[in-house]
Structure formats: C-alpha cells, structure tokens
Amino acid sequence: MLANKILIVEDEGIIAMDIRKQLEGFGYEVVATAFSGGQAITLANEHKPDLVMMDIVLKGDMDGISAAHAIAESLHIPVIFLTAYSDPATLLRAKATGAYGYLIKPFRPDELHASIEVALYKHQLERQLKESEQWFGKTLHCISDAVIATDTEGRIRFMNPVAETATGQPLEQAKGTLVNELMTLMTESNRSIIENPVLRTLKSLAVTDMDCATLLVSQSGVEFPVDDGAAPILDDDGTLLGAVMVFRDITARRQMENLLRESEERFHSSFELAAIGMALIALDGGFLQVNNSLCEIFGYTKEELLSSSLQMLTHGDHEDNVLDHHLRQLLADELPTFQIETECFHKVAGKTVWTMLSASLVRNPDNEPQYFIVQIQNITNRKYAEQQLIYLANHDPLTGLLNRDQFHNRLTQALSSVQRHDTKLALMYLDLDRFKLINDTLGHRLGDLLLQAVSDRLKNSVRTHDILARLGGDEFIVLLSDINHIDDAARIAEKTIDILTQPFTLENNDIVVTASIGISVYPDDGKDSHTLLMNADTAMYLAKERGKNNYQFYTLAMTERSLERMTIERGLRHALTHNELRLHYQPQIDAGSGHGIGVEALIRWQHPEWGLVYPDRFINVAEETGLIVPIGAWVLRTACLQAKAWHENDGPFGCVAVNVSARQFMETNLFQTIKQTLADTGLKPSALELEITESAVMQDPESTLQVLQQLQELGVRLSIDDFGTGYSSLTYLRRFPVQSVKIDRSFVVDLPSNEGSRTLVRAIIALAHELNLLVVAEGVETEEQLSFLKTQQCDSLQGYMFSRPVSAEQLETGFNNMVF
C-alpha cells in the first residue's frame, strides 16, 4: 500500500525537520516543506498531497489560515493546523477554513499521529459519501419513472429529470415547494381531488398506493393518467426523514387497454408491433398467439412456439412451480397481475435467456377466464451485469482470484467442516521476493503483468479442491484442505517454489522471481481464521529471514520472537521520546605512539525494567522498522555535541566515529542531515568520522559513491567498517573516497595462533596500505594480538585491552593522558 503524502508548512527549519522525522517514522511520505503561505499553495498544487500540516504564523504576507483556505477551496486537500496560538480570534478564523485538526504546540508524537489518522479517515469518508451521493443521483437520473423526494413536511428536496418533465417545473424552482402545490391528483371517474400519497405516507409511515385510476394535473394545467405510490424514508433507527413518490405516465398503457377493448384489429396491430415479447397463453399453458419480438428472444419460429407451451421455455422445476403458482392466483382472482424474473431455454442447445415475465388474465363479459396475456422482456444483459458486480465484489480485479473478504468466508466455512470431521487443513502464505524492485525498475505495468502470470502459475500448482486468493500487493494465500500429514503441504510448497522460479517472459523481458512461503496447520497452529492467518504470515517472514525462496512452518518460537520484536519496537519508540538512549565511547589508539586519537560512539539503551540493553538485542528491529533513521540522527547529534564539548574543554579526544546503517543510506536526505547536524552543533567536519559497513556500501554503489563524495567535500572522514566480512568490489573500493578500513574482530580474535587469520589480516593491511588507506583493528584484547598487529604496521587499535565502551564521564576520568 502506498504511504499517505503530507506537505509540511513551517517557517522554523528545525521544527519542520523534527516534524518530518516524526511523520516519516510513522510511515508517511513527506513530499515537501514550505516556509511561507505562497510557497505552500505552489507546492500543494505541484505535489497534490493527501494532507497539509500548516503552521499559522508564517513568514511573508500570507499566514497559514489564508493559505489553508486557498488550498482547501481550490484543491480540497485536508489541513491540520500546528500552532502555539489558541486565542478565540485565531480559532474562529481557523474554523472558517474547514480544518480537519488543530494541534497546540508543543504536542506529543502520538497526538500528531492520531490527528493525522483521524483527518485522513474523515477525508476518505467524505469522499466516499460524495461519490455515493453522485452515484445515487446519477442512478435516479437514468431511470424511466418520475421520482420526487420530500422532507418530513412534504416540501420537495429532489426531482429527477422525468419528474421535472412531467410536472413542467425544474428542480431549482420546485425545491422547497409543498408537493401538493406542485401537482394536483384527482380520480378519473369523477375528477374529485384526492390526497397526495406523500402526505398519507408521512402520516402513516407506511407505503401508500393509489387504489383508483388517477390523473395528475400540473401547475400549467397539463393532465395525464399515472400509476403512483409513496414510501417513507426512514433512518436506521426508524426516524422519519421524508418520503419518496414514484409515478409514471401511463397514457400509453391506457391507450393500449382502450385499443384492446375497442378493436381486435388494433389489439393485433399493437401486439405484433410491441418491442417486447408478447403472447396469448391458453389456460392449459399452450401458446395461442405470439409476436415477432418473442420469437427473436427465444430463437423459435411462430409455428414452433404455437405448437408448444410456456412451460417448455421455463428453466427448471423451481421456475415452473413459481410460474404455475402465480397463474393459479390469476385464475382464482387473487392477483390482478404479476411479474417475475425467470431463466428460460433458448432454441440453441445450452443457451439460456433471462427474462422479465409479467402476466394478466383476460375474462369474458361473464367474468369467465379466457386466456393469459404475457409480456416477456429479455434482461440477459442486465443479469450479466449483476453477476459481474457480484464477481467483482468477491474477486481481485487484476488476477481474477478470490479477494481477501471472500477468502475469509471460504476459510470460515472450511474450518467449520474440519472441526466437524476432525481433520486438518493448512494455510500457505506466499509473498514474492523483491517485487518492489521489479516495480521500481520495470514499471507498474510490467509489475501487474507479472502478478497475473504468477497467479496463473499458482492455479496450476495447487490442487483442484484447494482455494487460492490474492490478499493484495504481491501477497497470495492458499487454503489446503484435506491435509493428512504436514508433508502434503511441504510438497505443494516445494512445487510452488519450483514453478515460480522458472523465468517469466513479459514483453521481451525475462523476469526471474522467487517467493517466500509460510505455512500454518489447523489445529496445531491455531483454531480460528485470524490466528491461522497471523501465524502463516509470521512463518513467511521467517522464510524471508532465512534467505528467501524457501518455505517455513509456523512454530511457537516464532510467536515468542514476534512478540519480543513488537515489545522492542514499542520500547524504542518510547525510548526516543523519553531520553532512554545512551552513548558509550570506546577509544581508538595510535599503534605507533600509544596515544588515544579518537573514539567510536556506541549506542546503549537504558531500559527502565531491563537495565542497560546492548545493540545486538534491538538494532535489527530498528533496521526493520525504520526506527534506525531517527535513532541514527540522535546518535549523530549526541556524538557531535560530545566531541564539540571535548574540543572546547581540552578533552582527551579530537575525533568521534559514528556508525551509519544501510537503512540510513536509503534516505535521500542523509547528506543534508549530516551537514545540518554539524552546523547545529558547531563541530568541525574533520572531527567526525562515519563508519559504513561493506553491505551498506554495496547495496547501491553508484548512489553511495555520490553521497560519499559530498561528505568528502564537506570534510568528513570516512571509514569502511567490518572490512573483509562483506562483498566489496575492489573496483568500487578504489573509487570510494574513504580514508580508512576497519578489520572485523572475527579476524583478530584468533591472532596470532590461527594461520588463516594471520594470512587474512596481513592481506587486508597490505591491500589497504597499497590503496593509501589507514587500518584500524577492533577487538584487540591480548598482548599477543597487539604485538602481531604492530608488526604488520596496523595503524590504529581498538578493544578491551585499552578500554571497554564507557560513558563520556567515565572516559574523561579514567583515560586522560594515558599512553599504551
């Protein structure tokens, strides 16, 4: 799902940057930041955000309220005010803009998040309501009957075009007029005025029909016969909202009835020329007379129909019973007429026709039944459209697979069945690996074609009685029924993975895609649909963690780890806002002089219950959730402030090293963040060293190179961390503007006893020096390691032999003037 786009309007740069970080931490996309009202309007027109966060007091001639009013009026974009002002005059002006929220600074992140979610949801509901009203209005405009809706007093609120034509009044003039002032109703027999059915309905709160032949007389004096009736409009709780009147001009029908009575020839002429199918049916069901339209509907000739019966055309026992029942009601004078929808046979074998069939009974002057008059209209196209709507409501429009809601229904039914029969079923949750990369590189059109091709292959990989659905995006789910052993699910998962790994050829592009699959089994992994789906999803993420392109079964350990991850994530968010994060510093020693030349900043978490938490417990969660970005920004700022304090107070160290994660490199504003932090803290760029892992460097080498060159031009020192553990290309390493590399502790721990470690360390130092790079060895703990590294001319050393990571205060107390 795409992130909601937000425009920030704030003329204080630091506040704007803080709001941006909070919003991006919540998962929103900040499209731009405006510093004035005019700029806000320009950027809103350019980016069309989903929401605008608007400060009221802005630089320039236009304040935030004026800008919000312009944006809401021209673009219909919701606005939330962020301000320190809450005086009545400001509130009154803000209310006039139709703002969706009003936050008083300072505000908490959870308040900000809640206000945004409420505003977005409210705006979505308003759009849906408007669309619903438009759809309803268009529908009423298209129907052939006249429709008039009134309020509880009988004043007109709505008229469709047919009603405007019939009454001779446009809606603009008629609105607010009492319905009995717009038209007069009277009986045809004695032309006495009768009460409008709307008024009767408003009194009785019941559906009202005319029980006599009725004439409608408009204000202009035009009169015509009508069928009419009214029904109350009630709210969900039964509150009366108004009434709706539906009527039609039945002049043509009356003329047809008169013609039938007056002349048999006229009857036959009208009968034959009717656009809908018509037939005279004998009391035993046989056709007496049919018109051409009826023959066209069913594909038979007149002769063929006249030698058969109406029951021959109806489709199935149910329709026969319903039709016969209504015909008997006509004969018994229990109904004057009836109308039913029924599926009928066509002459072409296997073809059916949906029809609207209405019938009435003709009697002689002695009131004896003579024959039925039947009208048949072909409604196959309408039925097809209804079926399509039902299909779309239950299926994914892109792939044609079941959608999420329908899958839940099928799963619920399946669970009821297996519970009764004490059998097993399994859910197979499938997510395509790196699908976003395909979308980003080849475009969404190719992405959609790939999803369609994947769904086709999945249909072939599952069994005929299994249920396949698309949950959304690149996520699919399979319900495997009749599972006797979990090996059955494993075999299907293996087959699915093998099928998907075969290349797809789409518009001359050969695309290879893999999938990660998670499997949960009933009743072992859950006894309800929600638990089974959640556990299959958890297993799928485990498959991704274990290298992708594989399947994993759910275990209890997964749930425990998932709960641990959620607890840590919540805790980290709390830690960021409640000052629970700490920095410890570990010195780096010059191998030649033994003097301390710098420190590496290492994060710790002072949890109120767990105590001091080391990063190996929470850094992975921070990376996965994106919290590493605000955490990294905090580490950078805190380390720079500490280094600046040491500079100003003649502290023990002149340089601080800060780790930059791979996730931070994905942020487009990393360079600006570092540059702004140095400016805000006053630290010289040369006093800051950024340590970047090989994996972070190589995710997008060209983009990384551009950022590193910007940082080098700024004067920041750069180092490759954990060197030798990743997959750096020597070509890129030569091009990267780094000043040093750091030998990973895993190579140092076995020195000098392990021959392999000795060889690797010699090679790394020699290669780095050949490229004019300094070398730092971390994890130095023994004299033997120290002696070997000095012999190999390693430039700098770091490890427990010199100091554990400690707080700045401890470091200042215990490390001043120490030489190793």
Coordinates of C-alpha atoms in Angstrom, one line a residue, residues 23 36 76 110 159 185 273 323 328 330 334 437 446 627 631 649:
L23 CA 5.9 11.8 10.1
S36 CA 5.5 30.6 3.6
H76 CA -10.0 20.1 -1.5
D110 CA 1.0 10.1 19.5
M159 CA -36.7 15.6 -8.6
L185 CA -54.2 14.4 -8.1
L273 CA -45.5 -4.2 -33.2
L323 CA -44.9 -19.6 -12.6
R328 CA -53.3 -20.2 -10.5
L330 CA -54.7 -15.1 -11.5
E334 CA -56.1 -13.4 -6.0
L437 CA 12.4 -3.7 -7.1
L446 CA 5.1 -4.9 -16.0
L627 CA 13.4 3.5 13.6
I631 CA 17.9 6.8 16.2
N649 CA 37.3 21.9 27.3

